[in-house]
Amino acid sequence: MTDLETSIATIISVFQKYSEREGDKHKLKKSELKDLLHDELPDLMAHVKDQSALDNLMEGLDADGDSECNFQEFMTFISVVTVCCHEFFEHEEE
């Protein structure tokens, strides 16, 4: 597999690893999303000091209002984080 194919497979695998813990295996409950963020993005989460920020993140991701994060909503989050990281590193190089 190419690097990009491997990355896509990894994102899917990580989502499934956490979504299968409770209830619907196609959606992340709030607790599953919180575990995923802490386990898989520890450097990013080290900067989050306010629990309400995590709650606001979950509410912002929940486009369909079902109090869970489906794969499409998760990918929106991954896309936003990736764009922010890209912009950060672009400015770091200047």
PDB file of N, CA and C in Angstrom:
ATOM      1  N   MET A   1       0.845  -1.190   0.000  1.00  0.00           N
ATOM      2  CA  MET A   1       0.000   0.000   0.000  1.00  0.00           C
ATOM      3  C   MET A   1       0.882   1.243   0.000  1.00  0.00           C
ATOM      4  N   THR A   2       0.353   2.304  -0.567  1.00  0.00           N
ATOM      5  CA  THR A   2       1.060   3.579  -0.544  1.00  0.00           C
ATOM      6  C   THR A   2       0.923   4.211   0.843  1.00  0.00           C
ATOM      7  N   ASP A   3       1.685   5.256   1.089  1.00  0.00           N
ATOM      8  CA  ASP A   3       1.577   5.955   2.372  1.00  0.00           C
ATOM      9  C   ASP A   3       0.169   6.490   2.594  1.00  0.00           C
ATOM     10  N   LEU A   4      -0.424   7.051   1.548  1.00  0.00           N
ATOM     11  CA  LEU A   4      -1.767   7.613   1.685  1.00  0.00           C
ATOM     12  C   LEU A   4      -2.798   6.516   1.942  1.00  0.00           C
ATOM     13  N   GLU A   5      -2.685   5.398   1.237  1.00  0.00           N
ATOM     14  CA  GLU A   5      -3.600   4.273   1.470  1.00  0.00           C
ATOM     15  C   GLU A   5      -3.463   3.747   2.893  1.00  0.00           C
ATOM     16  N   THR A   6      -2.248   3.662   3.371  1.00  0.00           N
ATOM     17  CA  THR A   6      -2.000   3.218   4.747  1.00  0.00           C
ATOM     18  C   THR A   6      -2.607   4.196   5.749  1.00  0.00           C
ATOM     19  N   SER A   7      -2.464   5.483   5.469  1.00  0.00           N
ATOM     20  CA  SER A   7      -3.031   6.498   6.364  1.00  0.00           C
ATOM     21  C   SER A   7      -4.551   6.408   6.424  1.00  0.00           C
ATOM     22  N   ILE A   8      -5.183   6.215   5.279  1.00  0.00           N
ATOM     23  CA  ILE A   8      -6.641   6.079   5.236  1.00  0.00           C
ATOM     24  C   ILE A   8      -7.081   4.838   6.014  1.00  0.00           C
ATOM     25  N   ALA A   9      -6.394   3.739   5.802  1.00  0.00           N
ATOM     26  CA  ALA A   9      -6.721   2.497   6.520  1.00  0.00           C
ATOM     27  C   ALA A   9      -6.539   2.677   8.023  1.00  0.00           C
ATOM     28  N   THR A  10      -5.518   3.419   8.415  1.00  0.00           N
ATOM     29  CA  THR A  10      -5.259   3.660   9.838  1.00  0.00           C
ATOM     30  C   THR A  10      -6.371   4.496  10.459  1.00  0.00           C
ATOM     31  N   ILE A  11      -6.804   5.527   9.767  1.00  0.00           N
ATOM     32  CA  ILE A  11      -7.900   6.362  10.286  1.00  0.00           C
ATOM     33  C   ILE A  11      -9.154   5.530  10.492  1.00  0.00           C
ATOM     34  N   ILE A  12      -9.485   4.708   9.516  1.00  0.00           N
ATOM     35  CA  ILE A  12     -10.664   3.840   9.632  1.00  0.00           C
ATOM     36  C   ILE A  12     -10.499   2.872  10.796  1.00  0.00           C
ATOM     37  N   SER A  13      -9.332   2.280  10.904  1.00  0.00           N
ATOM     38  CA  SER A  13      -9.056   1.313  11.972  1.00  0.00           C
ATOM     39  C   SER A  13      -9.158   1.955  13.357  1.00  0.00           C
ATOM     40  N   VAL A  14      -8.615   3.145  13.500  1.00  0.00           N
ATOM     41  CA  VAL A  14      -8.674   3.839  14.793  1.00  0.00           C
ATOM     42  C   VAL A  14     -10.123   4.148  15.150  1.00  0.00           C
ATOM     43  N   PHE A  15     -10.906   4.643  14.196  1.00  0.00           N
ATOM     44  CA  PHE A  15     -12.317   4.922  14.456  1.00  0.00           C
ATOM     45  C   PHE A  15     -13.026   3.661  14.941  1.00  0.00           C
ATOM     46  N   GLN A  16     -12.827   2.560  14.230  1.00  0.00           N
ATOM     47  CA  GLN A  16     -13.497   1.309  14.576  1.00  0.00           C
ATOM     48  C   GLN A  16     -13.042   0.757  15.922  1.00  0.00           C
ATOM     49  N   LYS A  17     -11.764   0.925  16.229  1.00  0.00           N
ATOM     50  CA  LYS A  17     -11.219   0.457  17.510  1.00  0.00           C
ATOM     51  C   LYS A  17     -11.986   1.067  18.685  1.00  0.00           C
ATOM     52  N   TYR A  18     -12.347   2.322  18.573  1.00  0.00           N
ATOM     53  CA  TYR A  18     -13.048   2.998  19.667  1.00  0.00           C
ATOM     54  C   TYR A  18     -14.565   2.884  19.545  1.00  0.00           C
ATOM     55  N   SER A  19     -15.092   2.889  18.327  1.00  0.00           N
ATOM     56  CA  SER A  19     -16.552   2.845  18.167  1.00  0.00           C
ATOM     57  C   SER A  19     -17.126   1.484  18.544  1.00  0.00           C
ATOM     58  N   GLU A  20     -16.321   0.446  18.496  1.00  0.00           N
ATOM     59  CA  GLU A  20     -16.801  -0.900  18.820  1.00  0.00           C
ATOM     60  C   GLU A  20     -16.872  -1.176  20.323  1.00  0.00           C
ATOM     61  N   ARG A  21     -16.424  -0.248  21.128  1.00  0.00           N
ATOM     62  CA  ARG A  21     -16.388  -0.482  22.578  1.00  0.00           C
ATOM     63  C   ARG A  21     -17.772  -0.518  23.212  1.00  0.00           C
ATOM     64  N   GLU A  22     -18.672   0.343  22.758  1.00  0.00           N
ATOM     65  CA  GLU A  22     -20.013   0.432  23.344  1.00  0.00           C
ATOM     66  C   GLU A  22     -21.042   0.629  22.236  1.00  0.00           C
ATOM     67  N   GLY A  23     -22.196   0.081  22.385  1.00  0.00           N
ATOM     68  CA  GLY A  23     -23.324   0.390  21.512  1.00  0.00           C
ATOM     69  C   GLY A  23     -23.064   0.226  20.031  1.00  0.00           C
ATOM     70  N   ASP A  24     -23.461   1.236  19.272  1.00  0.00           N
ATOM     71  CA  ASP A  24     -23.403   1.237  17.812  1.00  0.00           C
ATOM     72  C   ASP A  24     -21.956   1.301  17.336  1.00  0.00           C
ATOM     73  N   LYS A  25     -21.517   0.286  16.594  1.00  0.00           N
ATOM     74  CA  LYS A  25     -20.127   0.226  16.152  1.00  0.00           C
ATOM     75  C   LYS A  25     -19.826   1.201  15.018  1.00  0.00           C
ATOM     76  N   HIS A  26     -20.842   1.922  14.553  1.00  0.00           N
ATOM     77  CA  HIS A  26     -20.654   2.892  13.479  1.00  0.00           C
ATOM     78  C   HIS A  26     -20.632   4.327  13.999  1.00  0.00           C
ATOM     79  N   LYS A  27     -20.697   4.470  15.326  1.00  0.00           N
ATOM     80  CA  LYS A  27     -20.709   5.803  15.931  1.00  0.00           C
ATOM     81  C   LYS A  27     -19.888   5.791  17.210  1.00  0.00           C
ATOM     82  N   LEU A  28     -19.308   6.944  17.509  1.00  0.00           N
ATOM     83  CA  LEU A  28     -18.567   7.112  18.761  1.00  0.00           C
ATOM     84  C   LEU A  28     -19.467   7.806  19.782  1.00  0.00           C
ATOM     85  N   LYS A  29     -19.623   7.178  20.933  1.00  0.00           N
ATOM     86  CA  LYS A  29     -20.285   7.847  22.045  1.00  0.00           C
ATOM     87  C   LYS A  29     -19.298   8.882  22.583  1.00  0.00           C
ATOM     88  N   LYS A  30     -19.791   9.794  23.383  1.00  0.00           N
ATOM     89  CA  LYS A  30     -18.950  10.855  23.941  1.00  0.00           C
ATOM     90  C   LYS A  30     -17.735  10.269  24.675  1.00  0.00           C
ATOM     91  N   SER A  31     -17.953   9.224  25.461  1.00  0.00           N
ATOM     92  CA  SER A  31     -16.858   8.608  26.216  1.00  0.00           C
ATOM     93  C   SER A  31     -15.834   7.957  25.289  1.00  0.00           C
ATOM     94  N   GLU A  32     -16.310   7.353  24.192  1.00  0.00           N
ATOM     95  CA  GLU A  32     -15.404   6.732  23.224  1.00  0.00           C
ATOM     96  C   GLU A  32     -14.570   7.790  22.502  1.00  0.00           C
ATOM     97  N   LEU A  33     -15.221   8.896  22.133  1.00  0.00           N
ATOM     98  CA  LEU A  33     -14.503   9.983  21.472  1.00  0.00           C
ATOM     99  C   LEU A  33     -13.453  10.576  22.406  1.00  0.00           C
ATOM    100  N   LYS A  34     -13.817  10.743  23.649  1.00  0.00           N
ATOM    101  CA  LYS A  34     -12.873  11.288  24.637  1.00  0.00           C
ATOM    102  C   LYS A  34     -11.664  10.362  24.780  1.00  0.00           C
ATOM    103  N   ASP A  35     -11.896   9.065  24.884  1.00  0.00           N
ATOM    104  CA  ASP A  35     -10.791   8.103  24.969  1.00  0.00           C
ATOM    105  C   ASP A  35      -9.917   8.151  23.723  1.00  0.00           C
ATOM    106  N   LEU A  36     -10.559   8.215  22.557  1.00  0.00           N
ATOM    107  CA  LEU A  36      -9.818   8.280  21.298  1.00  0.00           C
ATOM    108  C   LEU A  36      -8.915   9.505  21.273  1.00  0.00           C
ATOM    109  N   LEU A  37      -9.467  10.653  21.625  1.00  0.00           N
ATOM    110  CA  LEU A  37      -8.678  11.885  21.601  1.00  0.00           C
ATOM    111  C   LEU A  37      -7.498  11.816  22.557  1.00  0.00           C
ATOM    112  N   HIS A  38      -7.736  11.326  23.767  1.00  0.00           N
ATOM    113  CA  HIS A  38      -6.657  11.242  24.768  1.00  0.00           C
ATOM    114  C   HIS A  38      -5.604  10.211  24.384  1.00  0.00           C
ATOM    115  N   ASP A  39      -6.028   9.080  23.839  1.00  0.00           N
ATOM    116  CA  ASP A  39      -5.089   8.003  23.504  1.00  0.00           C
ATOM    117  C   ASP A  39      -4.347   8.239  22.192  1.00  0.00           C
ATOM    118  N   GLU A  40      -5.048   8.770  21.204  1.00  0.00           N
ATOM    119  CA  GLU A  40      -4.492   8.865  19.849  1.00  0.00           C
ATOM    120  C   GLU A  40      -3.920  10.248  19.514  1.00  0.00           C
ATOM    121  N   LEU A  41      -4.319  11.274  20.269  1.00  0.00           N
ATOM    122  CA  LEU A  41      -3.814  12.636  20.048  1.00  0.00           C
ATOM    123  C   LEU A  41      -3.334  13.253  21.368  1.00  0.00           C
ATOM    124  N   PRO A  42      -2.438  12.573  22.077  1.00  0.00           N
ATOM    125  CA  PRO A  42      -2.050  13.056  23.409  1.00  0.00           C
ATOM    126  C   PRO A  42      -1.363  14.416  23.395  1.00  0.00           C
ATOM    127  N   ASP A  43      -0.571  14.714  22.390  1.00  0.00           N
ATOM    128  CA  ASP A  43       0.104  16.015  22.345  1.00  0.00           C
ATOM    129  C   ASP A  43      -0.902  17.149  22.167  1.00  0.00           C
ATOM    130  N   LEU A  44      -1.886  16.935  21.320  1.00  0.00           N
ATOM    131  CA  LEU A  44      -2.934  17.935  21.121  1.00  0.00           C
ATOM    132  C   LEU A  44      -3.763  18.090  22.394  1.00  0.00           C
ATOM    133  N   MET A  45      -4.121  16.989  23.012  1.00  0.00           N
ATOM    134  CA  MET A  45      -4.966  17.030  24.201  1.00  0.00           C
ATOM    135  C   MET A  45      -4.247  17.623  25.412  1.00  0.00           C
ATOM    136  N   ALA A  46      -2.934  17.600  25.403  1.00  0.00           N
ATOM    137  CA  ALA A  46      -2.173  18.197  26.510  1.00  0.00           C
ATOM    138  C   ALA A  46      -2.432  19.697  26.601  1.00  0.00           C
ATOM    139  N   HIS A  47      -2.864  20.293  25.507  1.00  0.00           N
ATOM    140  CA  HIS A  47      -3.129  21.730  25.479  1.00  0.00           C
ATOM    141  C   HIS A  47      -4.569  22.066  25.844  1.00  0.00           C
ATOM    142  N   VAL A  48      -5.411  21.057  25.987  1.00  0.00           N
ATOM    143  CA  VAL A  48      -6.812  21.273  26.354  1.00  0.00           C
ATOM    144  C   VAL A  48      -6.929  21.157  27.862  1.00  0.00           C
ATOM    145  N   LYS A  49      -7.160  22.285  28.505  1.00  0.00           N
ATOM    146  CA  LYS A  49      -7.227  22.312  29.967  1.00  0.00           C
ATOM    147  C   LYS A  49      -8.659  22.383  30.488  1.00  0.00           C
ATOM    148  N   ASP A  50      -9.595  22.678  29.620  1.00  0.00           N
ATOM    149  CA  ASP A  50     -10.967  22.937  30.026  1.00  0.00           C
ATOM    150  C   ASP A  50     -11.889  21.824  29.524  1.00  0.00           C
ATOM    151  N   GLN A  51     -12.548  21.121  30.434  1.00  0.00           N
ATOM    152  CA  GLN A  51     -13.465  20.044  30.063  1.00  0.00           C
ATOM    153  C   GLN A  51     -14.593  20.551  29.181  1.00  0.00           C
ATOM    154  N   SER A  52     -15.016  21.789  29.394  1.00  0.00           N
ATOM    155  CA  SER A  52     -16.100  22.322  28.570  1.00  0.00           C
ATOM    156  C   SER A  52     -15.669  22.462  27.108  1.00  0.00           C
ATOM    157  N   ALA A  53     -14.372  22.610  26.873  1.00  0.00           N
ATOM    158  CA  ALA A  53     -13.881  22.672  25.498  1.00  0.00           C
ATOM    159  C   ALA A  53     -14.128  21.340  24.791  1.00  0.00           C
ATOM    160  N   LEU A  54     -13.925  20.233  25.506  1.00  0.00           N
ATOM    161  CA  LEU A  54     -14.211  18.910  24.935  1.00  0.00           C
ATOM    162  C   LEU A  54     -15.704  18.734  24.687  1.00  0.00           C
ATOM    163  N   ASP A  55     -16.506  19.203  25.616  1.00  0.00           N
ATOM    164  CA  ASP A  55     -17.959  19.119  25.441  1.00  0.00           C
ATOM    165  C   ASP A  55     -18.397  19.939  24.227  1.00  0.00           C
ATOM    166  N   ASN A  56     -17.826  21.121  24.074  1.00  0.00           N
ATOM    167  CA  ASN A  56     -18.151  21.967  22.929  1.00  0.00           C
ATOM    168  C   ASN A  56     -17.698  21.324  21.626  1.00  0.00           C
ATOM    169  N   LEU A  57     -16.555  20.648  21.660  1.00  0.00           N
ATOM    170  CA  LEU A  57     -16.063  19.945  20.476  1.00  0.00           C
ATOM    171  C   LEU A  57     -17.072  18.882  20.055  1.00  0.00           C
ATOM    172  N   MET A  58     -17.531  18.079  21.009  1.00  0.00           N
ATOM    173  CA  MET A  58     -18.487  17.014  20.711  1.00  0.00           C
ATOM    174  C   MET A  58     -19.772  17.600  20.131  1.00  0.00           C
ATOM    175  N   GLU A  59     -20.261  18.666  20.730  1.00  0.00           N
ATOM    176  CA  GLU A  59     -21.477  19.293  20.226  1.00  0.00           C
ATOM    177  C   GLU A  59     -21.270  19.841  18.820  1.00  0.00           C
ATOM    178  N   GLY A  60     -20.092  20.415  18.573  1.00  0.00           N
ATOM    179  CA  GLY A  60     -19.795  20.955  17.256  1.00  0.00           C
ATOM    180  C   GLY A  60     -19.674  19.883  16.188  1.00  0.00           C
ATOM    181  N   LEU A  61     -19.158  18.724  16.566  1.00  0.00           N
ATOM    182  CA  LEU A  61     -19.013  17.618  15.620  1.00  0.00           C
ATOM    183  C   LEU A  61     -20.345  16.951  15.301  1.00  0.00           C
ATOM    184  N   ASP A  62     -21.265  17.010  16.234  1.00  0.00           N
ATOM    185  CA  ASP A  62     -22.533  16.284  16.132  1.00  0.00           C
ATOM    186  C   ASP A  62     -23.506  16.999  15.194  1.00  0.00           C
ATOM    187  N   ALA A  63     -23.225  16.919  13.900  1.00  0.00           N
ATOM    188  CA  ALA A  63     -24.018  17.634  12.901  1.00  0.00           C
ATOM    189  C   ALA A  63     -25.475  17.177  12.854  1.00  0.00           C
ATOM    190  N   ASP A  64     -25.725  15.904  13.134  1.00  0.00           N
ATOM    191  CA  ASP A  64     -27.101  15.396  13.036  1.00  0.00           C
ATOM    192  C   ASP A  64     -27.842  15.396  14.378  1.00  0.00           C
ATOM    193  N   GLY A  65     -27.185  15.860  15.439  1.00  0.00           N
ATOM    194  CA  GLY A  65     -27.849  16.035  16.726  1.00  0.00           C
ATOM    195  C   GLY A  65     -28.204  14.771  17.473  1.00  0.00           C
ATOM    196  N   ASP A  66     -27.525  13.653  17.193  1.00  0.00           N
ATOM    197  CA  ASP A  66     -27.866  12.400  17.871  1.00  0.00           C
ATOM    198  C   ASP A  66     -26.982  12.111  19.091  1.00  0.00           C
ATOM    199  N   SER A  67     -26.179  13.078  19.497  1.00  0.00           N
ATOM    200  CA  SER A  67     -25.282  12.966  20.665  1.00  0.00           C
ATOM    201  C   SER A  67     -24.197  11.918  20.487  1.00  0.00           C
ATOM    202  N   GLU A  68     -23.924  11.541  19.235  1.00  0.00           N
ATOM    203  CA  GLU A  68     -22.841  10.624  18.918  1.00  0.00           C
ATOM    204  C   GLU A  68     -22.093  11.169  17.708  1.00  0.00           C
ATOM    205  N   CYS A  69     -20.928  10.622  17.461  1.00  0.00           N
ATOM    206  CA  CYS A  69     -20.080  11.081  16.362  1.00  0.00           C
ATOM    207  C   CYS A  69     -19.952   9.951  15.345  1.00  0.00           C
ATOM    208  N   ASN A  70     -20.604  10.120  14.187  1.00  0.00           N
ATOM    209  CA  ASN A  70     -20.488   9.088  13.159  1.00  0.00           C
ATOM    210  C   ASN A  70     -19.182   9.286  12.386  1.00  0.00           C
ATOM    211  N   PHE A  71     -18.905   8.408  11.438  1.00  0.00           N
ATOM    212  CA  PHE A  71     -17.621   8.462  10.742  1.00  0.00           C
ATOM    213  C   PHE A  71     -17.469   9.748   9.934  1.00  0.00           C
ATOM    214  N   GLN A  72     -18.537  10.203   9.307  1.00  0.00           N
ATOM    215  CA  GLN A  72     -18.453  11.443   8.530  1.00  0.00           C
ATOM    216  C   GLN A  72     -18.134  12.628   9.438  1.00  0.00           C
ATOM    217  N   GLU A  73     -18.775  12.694  10.583  1.00  0.00           N
ATOM    218  CA  GLU A  73     -18.494  13.766  11.543  1.00  0.00           C
ATOM    219  C   GLU A  73     -17.062  13.658  12.055  1.00  0.00           C
ATOM    220  N   PHE A  74     -16.607  12.445  12.297  1.00  0.00           N
ATOM    221  CA  PHE A  74     -15.223  12.213  12.735  1.00  0.00           C
ATOM    222  C   PHE A  74     -14.239  12.689  11.669  1.00  0.00           C
ATOM    223  N   MET A  75     -14.533  12.396  10.416  1.00  0.00           N
ATOM    224  CA  MET A  75     -13.638  12.811   9.330  1.00  0.00           C
ATOM    225  C   MET A  75     -13.608  14.329   9.174  1.00  0.00           C
ATOM    226  N   THR A  76     -14.696  14.989   9.474  1.00  0.00           N
ATOM    227  CA  THR A  76     -14.696  16.450   9.471  1.00  0.00           C
ATOM    228  C   THR A  76     -13.700  16.952  10.507  1.00  0.00           C
ATOM    229  N   PHE A  77     -13.727  16.355  11.691  1.00  0.00           N
ATOM    230  CA  PHE A  77     -12.785  16.713  12.743  1.00  0.00           C
ATOM    231  C   PHE A  77     -11.340  16.452  12.303  1.00  0.00           C
ATOM    232  N   ILE A  78     -11.085  15.270  11.756  1.00  0.00           N
ATOM    233  CA  ILE A  78      -9.734  14.917  11.305  1.00  0.00           C
ATOM    234  C   ILE A  78      -9.264  15.906  10.237  1.00  0.00           C
ATOM    235  N   SER A  79     -10.143  16.270   9.328  1.00  0.00           N
ATOM    236  CA  SER A  79      -9.798  17.221   8.274  1.00  0.00           C
ATOM    237  C   SER A  79      -9.432  18.586   8.846  1.00  0.00           C
ATOM    238  N   VAL A  80     -10.229  19.075   9.783  1.00  0.00           N
ATOM    239  CA  VAL A  80      -9.959  20.380  10.388  1.00  0.00           C
ATOM    240  C   VAL A  80      -8.631  20.360  11.140  1.00  0.00           C
ATOM    241  N   VAL A  81      -8.389  19.318  11.916  1.00  0.00           N
ATOM    242  CA  VAL A  81      -7.121  19.218  12.657  1.00  0.00           C
ATOM    243  C   VAL A  81      -5.942  19.156  11.689  1.00  0.00           C
ATOM    244  N   THR A  82      -6.089  18.405  10.605  1.00  0.00           N
ATOM    245  CA  THR A  82      -5.015  18.275   9.618  1.00  0.00           C
ATOM    246  C   THR A  82      -4.729  19.606   8.942  1.00  0.00           C
ATOM    247  N   VAL A  83      -5.763  20.344   8.579  1.00  0.00           N
ATOM    248  CA  VAL A  83      -5.578  21.663   7.959  1.00  0.00           C
ATOM    249  C   VAL A  83      -4.884  22.607   8.937  1.00  0.00           C
ATOM    250  N   CYS A  84      -5.314  22.598  10.191  1.00  0.00           N
ATOM    251  CA  CYS A  84      -4.685  23.461  11.199  1.00  0.00           C
ATOM    252  C   CYS A  84      -3.212  23.112  11.384  1.00  0.00           C
ATOM    253  N   CYS A  85      -2.901  21.840  11.433  1.00  0.00           N
ATOM    254  CA  CYS A  85      -1.505  21.411  11.577  1.00  0.00           C
ATOM    255  C   CYS A  85      -0.684  21.829  10.361  1.00  0.00           C
ATOM    256  N   HIS A  86      -1.255  21.676   9.185  1.00  0.00           N
ATOM    257  CA  HIS A  86      -0.566  22.071   7.960  1.00  0.00           C
ATOM    258  C   HIS A  86      -0.264  23.567   7.984  1.00  0.00           C
ATOM    259  N   GLU A  87      -1.249  24.378   8.351  1.00  0.00           N
ATOM    260  CA  GLU A  87      -1.048  25.826   8.424  1.00  0.00           C
ATOM    261  C   GLU A  87       0.002  26.179   9.471  1.00  0.00           C
ATOM    262  N   PHE A  88      -0.016  25.500  10.613  1.00  0.00           N
ATOM    263  CA  PHE A  88       0.960  25.754  11.663  1.00  0.00           C
ATOM    264  C   PHE A  88       2.377  25.495  11.154  1.00  0.00           C
ATOM    265  N   PHE A  89       2.572  24.352  10.498  1.00  0.00           N
ATOM    266  CA  PHE A  89       3.909  24.003  10.031  1.00  0.00           C
ATOM    267  C   PHE A  89       4.341  24.853   8.844  1.00  0.00           C
ATOM    268  N   GLU A  90       3.394  25.359   8.055  1.00  0.00           N
ATOM    269  CA  GLU A  90       3.748  26.291   6.982  1.00  0.00           C
ATOM    270  C   GLU A  90       4.344  27.558   7.575  1.00  0.00           C
ATOM    271  N   HIS A  91       3.745  28.054   8.659  1.00  0.00           N
ATOM    272  CA  HIS A  91       4.225  29.286   9.298  1.00  0.00           C
ATOM    273  C   HIS A  91       5.528  29.042  10.056  1.00  0.00           C
ATOM    274  N   GLU A  92       5.712  27.851  10.551  1.00  0.00           N
ATOM    275  CA  GLU A  92       6.949  27.498  11.258  1.00  0.00           C
ATOM    276  C   GLU A  92       8.152  27.559  10.328  1.00  0.00           C
ATOM    277  N   GLU A  93       7.936  27.234   9.052  1.00  0.00           N
ATOM    278  CA  GLU A  93       9.024  27.194   8.089  1.00  0.00           C
ATOM    279  C   GLU A  93       9.461  28.590   7.672  1.00  0.00           C
ATOM    280  N   GLU A  94       8.598  29.582   7.866  1.00  0.00           N
ATOM    281  CA  GLU A  94       8.902  30.955   7.423  1.00  0.00           C
ATOM    282  C   GLU A  94       9.868  31.653   8.330  1.00  0.00           C
TER     283      GLU A  94
END
